[in-house]
Amino acid sequence: MEPTVHDAPDADRYEIRDGDRLLGLAAYQRRGETVVFTHTEIDPDSEGSGLGGKLVRAALDDVRGRGGSVVPQCSFVRGWIERHPEYGDLVARDS
C-alpha cells in the first residue's frame, strides 16, 4: 500500500500514513492563510526512504491549492524548498 498524506487540523499537522500506521508528520501553526511549519518528523525505521520529501511536497501542494503561503521555520521544510525552487513562491515574503 502506498503511504498517503493528509491534513490533520485537529492535531495541527500533516501526517503521512501507511493504513493506520503513522510514518511521519509536519507540525504547523496556522496564521490566517499562512501555515508556519515548525517541526517535521519521520519514523526512524522509514528515514532515508523519501517519505519526508513526499510529506512536504503534499503539504505544500495542499497549501498552494488553498491559496495560502508558508513560513518554513522547520529546517527540513526550509531545506526542501531550497532544493525545489518551484515551491519558493509559497514562502511568505515577510518571513
N, CA, C and O of each residue as an XYZ file, in Angstrom:
380
protein
N       0.839     -1.188      0.000
C       0.000      0.000      0.000
C       0.881      1.247      0.000
O       1.870      1.319      0.728
N       0.519      2.205     -0.806
C       1.278      3.450     -0.929
C       0.923      4.394      0.236
O      -0.256      4.652      0.478
N       1.931      4.908      0.955
C       1.635      5.866      2.036
C       0.901      7.096      1.502
O       1.170      7.563      0.395
N      -0.022      7.608      2.301
C      -0.809      8.772      1.906
C      -0.609      9.903      2.914
O      -0.325      9.677      4.090
N      -0.767     11.124      2.410
C      -0.603     12.332      3.226
C      -1.964     13.000      3.364
O      -2.718     13.114      2.398
N      -2.261     13.437      4.575
C      -3.489     14.213      4.777
C      -3.274     15.248      5.875
O      -2.411     15.099      6.740
N      -4.072     16.281      5.815
C      -4.059     17.328      6.823
C      -4.856     16.830      8.023
O      -5.963     16.314      7.867
N      -4.300     16.984      9.209
C      -4.991     16.637     10.459
C      -5.103     17.922     11.277
O      -4.357     18.115     12.238
N      -6.045     18.810     10.893
C      -6.096     20.136     11.531
C      -6.343     20.094     13.038
O      -5.911     20.997     13.754
N      -7.030     19.065     13.531
C      -7.251     18.963     14.978
C      -5.936     18.747     15.731
O      -5.819     19.096     16.906
N      -4.951     18.170     15.043
C      -3.640     17.925     15.641
C      -2.602     18.949     15.169
O      -1.437     18.863     15.557
N      -3.008     19.918     14.336
C      -2.100     20.942     13.794
C      -0.901     20.318     13.087
O       0.250     20.667     13.351
N      -1.199     19.390     12.184
C      -0.100     18.760     11.445
C      -0.611     18.059     10.199
O      -1.785     17.704     10.093
N       0.308     17.871      9.257
C       0.089     16.976      8.130
C       0.698     15.646      8.537
O       1.741     15.602      9.191
N       0.047     14.570      8.149
C       0.519     13.238      8.504
C       0.715     12.413      7.246
O      -0.025     12.547      6.272
N       1.735     11.552      7.287
C       1.897     10.547      6.237
C       1.688      9.199      6.914
O       2.331      8.874      7.912
N       0.770      8.425      6.343
C       0.377      7.162      6.955
C       0.397      6.028      5.936
O       0.176      6.219      4.740
N       0.669      4.852      6.462
C       0.505      3.613      5.714
C      -0.622      2.871      6.419
O      -0.389      2.176      7.409
N      -1.839      3.015      5.913
C      -3.002      2.489      6.618
C      -3.173      3.246      7.929
O      -3.289      4.472      7.931
N      -3.189      2.524      9.032
C      -3.334      3.154     10.349
C      -1.998      3.563     10.960
O      -1.970      4.231     11.994
N      -0.902      3.174     10.337
C       0.424      3.420     10.914
C       0.930      4.816     10.536
O       1.064      5.144      9.357
N       1.206      5.624     11.554
C       1.769      6.955     11.344
C       3.249      6.821     11.028
O       4.017      6.293     11.832
N       3.652      7.304      9.844
C       5.051      7.214      9.418
C       5.795      8.528      9.619
O       7.021      8.542      9.729
N       5.054      9.631      9.667
C       5.712     10.923      9.832
C       4.697     12.029      9.945
O       3.504     11.837      9.712
N       5.205     13.211     10.315
C       4.321     14.361     10.483
C       5.082     15.642     10.200
O       6.304     15.709     10.333
N       4.331     16.650      9.809
C       4.848     18.007      9.632
C       3.930     18.915     10.457
O       2.814     19.233     10.048
N       4.428     19.322     11.624
C       3.627     20.145     12.534
C       3.599     21.583     12.031
O       4.552     22.066     11.421
N       2.473     22.258     12.304
C       2.333     23.639     11.845
C       1.476     24.448     12.802
O       0.798     23.915     13.680
N       1.535     25.758     12.596
C       0.630     26.709     13.243
C       0.005     27.516     12.116
O       0.707     28.002     11.229
N      -1.299     27.654     12.153
C      -1.982     28.457     11.128
C      -2.098     29.887     11.614
O      -2.480     30.144     12.756
N      -1.760     30.817     10.726
C      -1.939     32.246     10.966
C      -2.730     32.784      9.789
O      -2.153     33.295      8.828
N      -4.053     32.671      9.861
C      -4.887     33.049      8.724
C      -4.622     32.099      7.577
O      -4.771     30.885      7.714
N      -4.223     32.663      6.433
C      -3.932     31.852      5.243
C      -2.491     31.345      5.228
O      -2.099     30.612      4.320
N      -1.702     31.735      6.232
C      -0.293     31.338      6.285
C      -0.122     30.136      7.202
O      -0.665     30.094      8.306
N       0.643     29.161      6.725
C       0.943     27.962      7.503
C       2.417     28.038      7.907
O       3.306     28.065      7.056
N       2.659     28.072      9.215
C       4.027     28.121      9.747
C       4.436     26.690     10.100
O       3.937     26.119     11.070
N       5.344     26.116      9.310
C       5.822     24.755      9.592
C       6.894     24.831     10.667
O       7.914     25.499     10.497
N       6.651     24.136     11.780
C       7.526     24.246     12.947
C       8.404     23.020     13.178
O       9.466     23.130     13.792
N       7.977     21.856     12.695
C       8.723     20.634     13.001
C       8.298     19.531     12.045
O       7.116     19.383     11.735
N       9.270     18.760     11.581
C       8.985     17.598     10.737
C       9.660     16.391     11.362
O      10.784     16.475     11.858
N       8.964     15.279     11.329
C       9.463     14.063     11.970
C       9.068     12.872     11.114
O       7.924     12.771     10.669
N      10.017     11.968     10.885
C       9.741     10.729     10.153
C      10.128      9.568     11.065
O      11.134      9.626     11.772
N       9.322      8.524     11.040
C       9.614      7.323     11.823
C      11.050      6.874     11.541
O      11.438      6.755     10.380
N      11.843      6.624     12.590
C      13.252      6.242     12.368
C      13.419      5.046     11.439
O      14.402      4.974     10.701
N      12.478      4.107     11.462
C      12.565      2.939     10.576
C      12.339      3.298      9.112
O      12.663      2.513      8.221
N      11.777      4.494      8.859
C      11.462      4.914      7.492
C      12.385      6.010      6.973
O      12.226      6.462      5.839
N      13.347      6.447      7.788
C      14.256      7.509      7.348
C      15.040      7.048      6.125
O      15.402      5.878      6.001
N      15.291      7.993      5.229
C      16.044      7.686      4.024
C      15.212      7.064      2.919
O      15.745      6.699      1.871
N      13.906      6.939      3.142
C      13.036      6.290      2.152
C      12.309      7.290      1.262
O      11.533      6.897      0.391
N      12.554      8.578      1.475
C      11.888      9.592      0.666
C      10.539     10.026      1.209
O       9.866     10.857      0.600
N      10.132      9.472      2.349
C       8.822      9.819      2.901
C       8.758     11.276      3.347
O       7.714     11.915      3.226
N       9.871     11.807      3.863
C       9.877     13.213      4.286
C       9.605     14.145      3.120
O       8.830     15.094      3.244
N      10.236     13.878      1.996
C      10.007     14.685      0.807
C       8.585     14.566      0.300
O       7.970     15.557     -0.095
N       8.065     13.343      0.313
C       6.671     13.134     -0.121
C       5.717     13.893      0.794
O       4.756     14.502      0.323
N       5.978     13.859      2.097
C       5.151     14.555      3.079
C       5.165     16.056      2.837
O       4.113     16.693      2.788
N       6.364     16.621      2.685
C       6.486     18.072      2.499
C       5.859     18.495      1.178
O       5.140     19.493      1.133
N       6.118     17.759      0.105
C       5.543     18.104     -1.204
C       4.017     18.123     -1.129
O       3.387     19.064     -1.611
N       3.420     17.093     -0.531
C       1.958     17.015     -0.445
C       1.400     18.141      0.428
O       0.366     18.726      0.106
N       2.086     18.443      1.530
C       1.626     19.532      2.410
C       1.676     20.865      1.675
O       0.733     21.653      1.750
N       2.775     21.118      0.965
C       2.906     22.384      0.228
C       1.906     22.460     -0.913
O       1.358     23.527     -1.189
N       1.662     21.332     -1.582
C       0.649     21.318     -2.646
C      -0.727     21.650     -2.074
O      -1.519     22.344     -2.712
N      -1.006     21.152     -0.869
C      -2.288     21.435     -0.231
C      -2.399     22.926      0.110
O      -3.437     23.545     -0.126
N      -1.340     23.489      0.659
C      -1.347     24.922      0.981
C      -1.546     25.731     -0.297
O      -2.330     26.680     -0.319
N      -0.842     25.360     -1.355
C      -0.986     26.062     -2.641
C      -2.422     25.979     -3.139
O      -2.980     26.976     -3.599
N      -3.020     24.799     -3.049
C      -4.381     24.592     -3.507
C      -5.402     25.431     -2.741
O      -6.470     25.752     -3.261
N      -5.066     25.779     -1.511
C      -5.949     26.610     -0.691
C      -5.643     28.101     -0.847
O      -6.300     28.946     -0.240
N      -4.633     28.412     -1.673
C      -4.280     29.812     -1.897
C      -3.482     30.432     -0.763
O      -3.442     31.654     -0.626
N      -2.844     29.595      0.052
C      -2.094     30.084      1.208
C      -0.624     30.281      0.931
O      -0.153     30.126     -0.195
N       0.095     30.629      1.992
C       1.544     30.771      1.932
C       2.133     30.045      3.131
O       1.403     29.627      4.030
N       3.454     29.894      3.145
C       4.117     29.164      4.222
C       5.269     29.977      4.811
O       5.869     30.827      4.153
N       5.548     29.677      6.073
C       6.757     30.159      6.741
C       7.501     28.891      7.172
O       7.062     28.195      8.087
N       8.631     28.589      6.511
C       9.337     27.339      6.808
C      10.310     27.496      7.990
O      11.524     27.562      7.794
N       9.770     27.555      9.213
C      10.635     27.624     10.398
C      11.416     26.324     10.566
O      12.562     26.333     11.016
N      10.795     25.220     10.205
C      11.428     23.910     10.314
C      12.557     23.807      9.282
O      12.360     24.107      8.105
N      13.739     23.379      9.737
C      14.894     23.314      8.835
C      14.686     22.307      7.710
O      15.197     22.514      6.609
N      13.959     21.233      7.951
C      13.718     20.245      6.900
C      12.865     20.845      5.791
O      13.184     20.696      4.611
N      11.781     21.522      6.163
C      10.911     22.151      5.167
C      11.666     23.242      4.425
O      11.561     23.349      3.203
N      12.423     24.049      5.150
C      13.193     25.127      4.528
C      14.188     24.559      3.519
O      14.300     25.062      2.401
N      14.908     23.511      3.913
C      15.873     22.885      3.011
C      15.218     22.263      1.795
O      15.759     22.330      0.691
N      14.051     21.655      1.990
C      13.343     21.034      0.872
C      12.928     22.097     -0.140
O      13.074     21.900     -1.346
N      12.412     23.221      0.348
C      12.009     24.307     -0.556
C      13.227     24.858     -1.290
O      13.132     25.184     -2.474
N      14.365     24.967     -0.616
C      15.585     25.452     -1.286
C      16.000     24.506     -2.405
O      16.508     24.954     -3.433
N      15.792     23.210     -2.220
C      16.143     22.223     -3.255
C      15.082     22.108     -4.339
O      15.327     21.496     -5.379
N      13.913     22.683     -4.116
C      12.806     22.639     -5.082
C      12.288     24.063     -5.274
O      11.232     24.424     -4.754
N      13.046     24.871     -6.031
C      12.720     26.301     -6.153
C      11.344     26.584     -6.743
O      10.835     27.698     -6.616
N      10.735     25.589     -7.388
C       9.385     25.799     -7.923
C       8.366     25.997     -6.802
O       7.225     26.378     -7.064
N       8.767     25.742     -5.558
C       7.891     25.974     -4.406
C       8.242     27.272     -3.668
O       7.581     27.627     -2.693
N       9.257     27.966     -4.119
C       9.690     29.193     -3.454
C       8.639     30.276     -3.405
O       8.643     31.105     -2.495
N       7.730     30.282     -4.382
C       6.685     31.315     -4.407
C       5.698     31.161     -3.253
O       4.932     32.082     -2.968
N       5.709     30.015     -2.591
C       4.797     29.799     -1.463
C       5.289     30.462     -0.182
O       4.503     30.694      0.736
N       6.579     30.768     -0.114
C       7.141     31.317      1.123
C       6.627     32.748      1.318
O       6.759     33.596      0.436
N       6.044     32.993      2.483
C       5.539     34.335      2.806
C       6.687     35.327      2.757
O       7.748     35.086      3.334
N       6.484     36.414      2.087
C       7.566     37.379      1.873
C       8.056     38.046      3.155
O       9.192     38.519      3.205
N       7.228     38.092      4.184
C       7.660     38.726      5.424
C       8.246     37.730      6.419
O       8.417     38.065      7.592
N       8.557     36.512      5.975
C       9.088     35.503      6.897
C      10.603     35.562      6.978
O      11.212     34.782      7.709
